[in-house]
Amino acid sequence: MENTRPTPENEAQTKQDVSRKSPRQLLVEFLRESEENFFNDVSGEVGGEKTPANKPHGDSTRAAAFKRARAYKFALAAVAVVAVGIGPIMRLSANESAQAVLNARVVTVRAPINGVLSHYGSTTVGTMTSFGQAVVTINNDHADRSTLNIIRRDWLKTNAEKDGLSQRIKTAEEERNSLLEADKQHKSARLEQFRFRKQQILELISAAKARLEAANASYTRISWLAERGLSTTAQLEIKRQDKEVAARAVSQNESQLAEVQVEYDAEQRGIRLTDDHNISTSMKERADRLAFEINNWKRDLEKHQHLLAELNEDLEREKMRYAEKEMRVVNSPVGGPIWEILTASGEFVNEGQPLFRVLDCSGILVSTSVSEATYNKLQVGDPAIFRSGSDLTEYEGRIIKMHGLAAPRANLAIMPEALSYEPFHITMKSDKISDRNQCTVGQTGIVSFRPLRTQRVFVKITRWLKYWVRSV
């Protein structure tokens, strides 16, 4: 047989294979392999004697076969000693727990408000609940609604003021429009009046000019007669005065025409000229005052609208707050069975008072108690196997917590101190238990630990024992 030394690759593969198997399985495989090697060698040697090609070397072959047979017998005897002697010792010193029980975290649900508690019909211990499922309701008939009433009164007051401003603006705009229309009609009438006055003055100017022409002609004739002594000086003076009066009348009428034209132009620009000062019409002034007041009211209306929008938000928020204070439905925060009900239906509860507890079945744990010797061999992360006491199913996992004698408080369904067989406590977790979707908290069993340090020693012994057998 070829003398094969272990290589780093073979050592790594052997270490990985052995770490996955228990010492009992490794021992059985070693015995089986040794027995198969022994019978294969013996059958090969015996078969070799019957072939003619091996006859020249018959004696040496039988001697080698005899030596190997003795070596295998010695190995089988050593293995038997290990199985009979060391096996029971290993079983006596096996790293197993004294107690083991399936455990889970407990979520305590507290009362969000004060009030009278009412259970749903299915609210009993052990009832399975899903995430967000309604479990109980709390009604508070004495919830404080003073803030809600204050906000509602402010909202009603602001809304009434807004409606008043809107109506006032509407009325003012209608009045202003009517004033502007009346002022427009007044302006049109005034312009028409000025046009008639201008026409009248123009006619007066025409008459005055006619009289002036007649006065000029009469004065010329009397002056011609007076030069020949046919008229008196008094008649000449009278004709001269008539001429001057006629000229002044023409000038006066032309001045009145210019004055009317000025008033006509001012009226077209919306300016009213009076004897003492230049002012617009009273209707125009009233319309301007209303426009100023309407602008102020519109600004106030915009402020009221913003305030009303904020009050609407406050009112809705306060309504929701009051609804939550008046009645609250308490839902399950996790999916799992109800572990404990701490209050009765119809009982008055205070805010923050515990109502019920629900198991969190999303992560099942295994709580165990071990001896001090076993505890000192283990460390967090070591592999472990939980064997169920009901169906003997094994679940692989790892140690996640070691808290020894100082067992801290934990929100678990079964407290570690309840496992009183041994004082040291260890918690392991197996994903395969959670994958079953069965929240069997309280189910007992045994946990077998496989310390990594012991596994490494056993791997070395097994590897070198195999190497020694192959060398022989």
CSV table of C-alpha atoms in Angstrom, one decimal, residues 161-342:
chain,number,residue,atom,x,y,z
A,161,GLU,CA,-65.7,87.8,9.5
A,162,LYS,CA,-64.6,86.5,6.1
A,163,ASP,CA,-68.2,86.2,4.9
A,164,GLY,CA,-68.9,89.8,6.2
A,165,LEU,CA,-65.9,91.2,4.4
A,166,SER,CA,-66.8,89.4,1.2
A,167,GLN,CA,-70.4,90.8,1.3
A,168,ARG,CA,-69.0,94.3,2.1
A,169,ILE,CA,-66.6,94.2,-0.8
A,170,LYS,CA,-69.4,93.0,-3.1
A,171,THR,CA,-71.7,95.8,-2.0
A,172,ALA,CA,-69.0,98.5,-2.2
A,173,GLU,CA,-68.0,97.3,-5.7
A,174,GLU,CA,-71.7,97.5,-6.9
A,175,GLU,CA,-72.0,101.0,-5.4
A,176,ARG,CA,-68.7,102.1,-7.0
A,177,ASN,CA,-69.8,100.8,-10.4
A,178,SER,CA,-73.1,102.7,-10.1
A,179,LEU,CA,-71.2,105.9,-9.1
A,180,LEU,CA,-68.8,105.6,-11.9
A,181,GLU,CA,-71.7,105.0,-14.4
A,182,ALA,CA,-73.5,108.1,-13.0
A,183,ASP,CA,-70.3,110.1,-13.2
A,184,LYS,CA,-69.9,109.0,-16.7
A,185,GLN,CA,-73.4,110.2,-17.6
A,186,HIS,CA,-72.9,113.5,-15.7
A,187,LYS,CA,-69.7,114.1,-17.6
A,188,SER,CA,-71.4,113.4,-20.9
A,189,ALA,CA,-74.2,115.8,-20.0
A,190,ARG,CA,-71.8,118.5,-19.0
A,191,LEU,CA,-69.9,118.2,-22.2
A,192,GLU,CA,-73.2,118.5,-24.1
A,193,GLN,CA,-74.0,121.6,-22.0
A,194,PHE,CA,-70.7,123.2,-22.9
A,195,ARG,CA,-71.2,122.5,-26.6
A,196,PHE,CA,-74.6,124.3,-26.4
A,197,ARG,CA,-73.0,127.2,-24.5
A,198,LYS,CA,-70.3,127.5,-27.1
A,199,GLN,CA,-72.9,127.6,-29.8
A,200,GLN,CA,-74.8,130.3,-28.0
A,201,ILE,CA,-71.8,132.4,-27.5
A,202,LEU,CA,-70.8,132.0,-31.1
A,203,GLU,CA,-74.2,133.4,-32.1
A,204,LEU,CA,-73.8,136.3,-29.7
A,205,ILE,CA,-70.4,137.0,-31.2
A,206,SER,CA,-72.0,137.0,-34.7
A,207,ALA,CA,-74.7,139.4,-33.6
A,208,ALA,CA,-72.2,141.7,-31.9
A,209,LYS,CA,-70.0,141.7,-35.0
A,210,ALA,CA,-73.1,142.7,-37.1
A,211,ARG,CA,-73.9,145.5,-34.7
A,212,LEU,CA,-70.2,146.6,-34.9
A,213,GLU,CA,-70.3,146.7,-38.6
A,214,ALA,CA,-73.6,148.8,-38.5
A,215,ALA,CA,-72.1,151.1,-36.0
A,216,ASN,CA,-69.0,151.6,-38.1
A,217,ALA,CA,-71.0,152.3,-41.2
A,218,SER,CA,-73.2,154.8,-39.3
A,219,TYR,CA,-70.2,156.5,-37.7
A,220,THR,CA,-68.6,156.9,-41.2
A,221,ARG,CA,-71.7,158.4,-42.7
A,222,ILE,CA,-72.2,160.9,-39.8
A,223,SER,CA,-68.5,161.8,-39.9
A,224,TRP,CA,-68.8,162.5,-43.6
A,225,LEU,CA,-71.9,164.7,-43.0
A,226,ALA,CA,-70.3,166.5,-40.1
A,227,GLU,CA,-67.3,167.5,-42.3
A,228,ARG,CA,-69.8,169.2,-44.7
A,229,GLY,CA,-71.7,170.8,-41.9
A,230,LEU,CA,-74.7,168.7,-42.5
A,231,SER,CA,-74.6,167.0,-39.1
A,232,THR,CA,-74.0,168.2,-35.6
A,233,THR,CA,-71.1,167.2,-33.4
A,234,ALA,CA,-73.4,165.6,-30.9
A,235,GLN,CA,-74.7,163.1,-33.4
A,236,LEU,CA,-71.1,162.3,-34.4
A,237,GLU,CA,-70.2,161.6,-30.7
A,238,ILE,CA,-73.3,159.3,-30.3
A,239,LYS,CA,-72.3,157.2,-33.4
A,240,ARG,CA,-68.7,156.9,-32.1
A,241,GLN,CA,-70.0,155.6,-28.7
A,242,ASP,CA,-72.2,153.1,-30.5
A,243,LYS,CA,-69.2,151.9,-32.4
A,244,GLU,CA,-67.1,151.4,-29.2
A,245,VAL,CA,-70.0,149.6,-27.5
A,246,ALA,CA,-70.4,147.2,-30.4
A,247,ALA,CA,-66.6,146.5,-30.4
A,248,ARG,CA,-66.6,145.7,-26.7
A,249,ALA,CA,-69.6,143.4,-27.0
A,250,VAL,CA,-67.7,141.4,-29.6
A,251,SER,CA,-64.6,141.2,-27.4
A,252,GLN,CA,-66.7,140.2,-24.4
A,253,ASN,CA,-68.4,137.4,-26.3
A,254,GLU,CA,-65.1,136.1,-27.5
A,255,SER,CA,-63.8,136.0,-23.9
A,256,GLN,CA,-66.8,134.0,-22.8
A,257,LEU,CA,-66.2,131.6,-25.7
A,258,ALA,CA,-62.6,131.0,-24.5
A,259,GLU,CA,-63.8,130.5,-20.9
A,260,VAL,CA,-66.3,127.9,-22.0
A,261,GLN,CA,-63.7,126.1,-24.1
A,262,VAL,CA,-61.4,125.9,-21.1
A,263,GLU,CA,-64.2,124.3,-19.0
A,264,TYR,CA,-65.0,122.0,-21.9
A,265,ASP,CA,-61.4,120.8,-22.1
A,266,ALA,CA,-61.2,120.3,-18.3
A,267,GLU,CA,-64.4,118.3,-18.2
A,268,GLN,CA,-63.0,116.0,-20.8
A,269,ARG,CA,-60.0,115.3,-18.6
A,270,GLY,CA,-62.4,114.7,-15.6
A,271,ILE,CA,-61.8,118.0,-13.8
A,272,ARG,CA,-64.6,120.1,-12.6
A,273,LEU,CA,-63.9,123.9,-12.5
A,274,THR,CA,-65.8,125.9,-9.9
A,275,ASP,CA,-65.7,129.5,-8.8
A,276,ASP,CA,-63.4,128.9,-5.8
A,277,HIS,CA,-61.3,125.8,-6.6
A,278,ASN,CA,-60.9,122.9,-9.1
A,279,ILE,CA,-62.6,119.7,-7.8
A,280,SER,CA,-64.0,116.5,-9.3
A,281,THR,CA,-67.6,115.6,-8.9
A,282,SER,CA,-68.9,114.2,-5.6
A,283,MET,CA,-69.8,110.9,-7.3
A,284,LYS,CA,-66.2,110.5,-8.5
A,285,GLU,CA,-64.9,111.3,-5.1
A,286,ARG,CA,-67.2,108.8,-3.5
A,287,ALA,CA,-66.1,106.2,-6.0
A,288,ASP,CA,-62.5,106.8,-5.3
A,289,ARG,CA,-63.0,106.5,-1.5
A,290,LEU,CA,-64.9,103.2,-2.1
A,291,ALA,CA,-61.9,101.9,-4.2
A,292,PHE,CA,-59.5,102.7,-1.4
A,293,GLU,CA,-61.8,101.0,1.2
A,294,ILE,CA,-62.3,98.0,-1.2
A,295,ASN,CA,-58.5,97.5,-1.4
A,296,ASN,CA,-58.2,97.5,2.4
A,297,TRP,CA,-61.1,95.1,2.8
A,298,LYS,CA,-59.5,92.7,0.2
A,299,ARG,CA,-56.3,92.7,2.1
A,300,ASP,CA,-58.2,91.9,5.3
A,301,LEU,CA,-60.1,89.2,3.4
A,302,GLU,CA,-56.8,87.6,2.3
A,303,LYS,CA,-55.5,87.5,5.8
A,304,HIS,CA,-58.8,86.0,7.0
A,305,GLN,CA,-58.5,83.3,4.3
A,306,HIS,CA,-55.0,82.4,5.4
A,307,LEU,CA,-56.0,82.3,9.0
A,308,LEU,CA,-59.0,80.2,8.1
A,309,ALA,CA,-56.9,77.7,6.3
A,310,GLU,CA,-54.6,77.4,9.3
A,311,LEU,CA,-57.6,77.0,11.6
A,312,ASN,CA,-58.9,74.3,9.3
A,313,GLU,CA,-55.6,72.3,9.6
A,314,ASP,CA,-55.6,72.9,13.4
A,315,LEU,CA,-59.3,71.8,13.6
A,316,GLU,CA,-58.7,68.6,11.6
A,317,ARG,CA,-55.6,67.8,13.6
A,318,GLU,CA,-57.4,68.4,16.9
A,319,LYS,CA,-60.4,66.3,15.7
A,320,MET,CA,-58.0,63.4,15.1
A,321,ARG,CA,-56.3,63.9,18.4
A,322,TYR,CA,-59.7,64.0,20.2
A,323,ALA,CA,-60.8,60.9,18.3
A,324,GLU,CA,-57.7,59.1,19.5
A,325,LYS,CA,-58.3,60.2,23.0
A,326,GLU,CA,-61.9,59.3,22.9
A,327,MET,CA,-61.5,55.8,21.4
A,328,ARG,CA,-58.5,53.8,20.4
A,329,VAL,CA,-58.1,50.4,18.8
A,330,VAL,CA,-55.1,48.5,20.1
A,331,ASN,CA,-53.4,46.3,17.5
A,332,SER,CA,-51.0,43.4,17.8
A,333,PRO,CA,-47.4,44.7,17.1
A,334,VAL,CA,-46.1,41.3,16.0
A,335,GLY,CA,-47.5,38.1,14.7
A,336,GLY,CA,-47.9,35.3,17.3
A,337,PRO,CA,-50.1,33.9,20.0
A,338,ILE,CA,-51.4,35.9,22.9
A,339,TRP,CA,-49.2,34.8,25.8
A,340,GLU,CA,-50.9,36.6,28.7
A,341,ILE,CA,-53.9,38.9,29.2
A,342,LEU,CA,-53.4,41.3,32.1
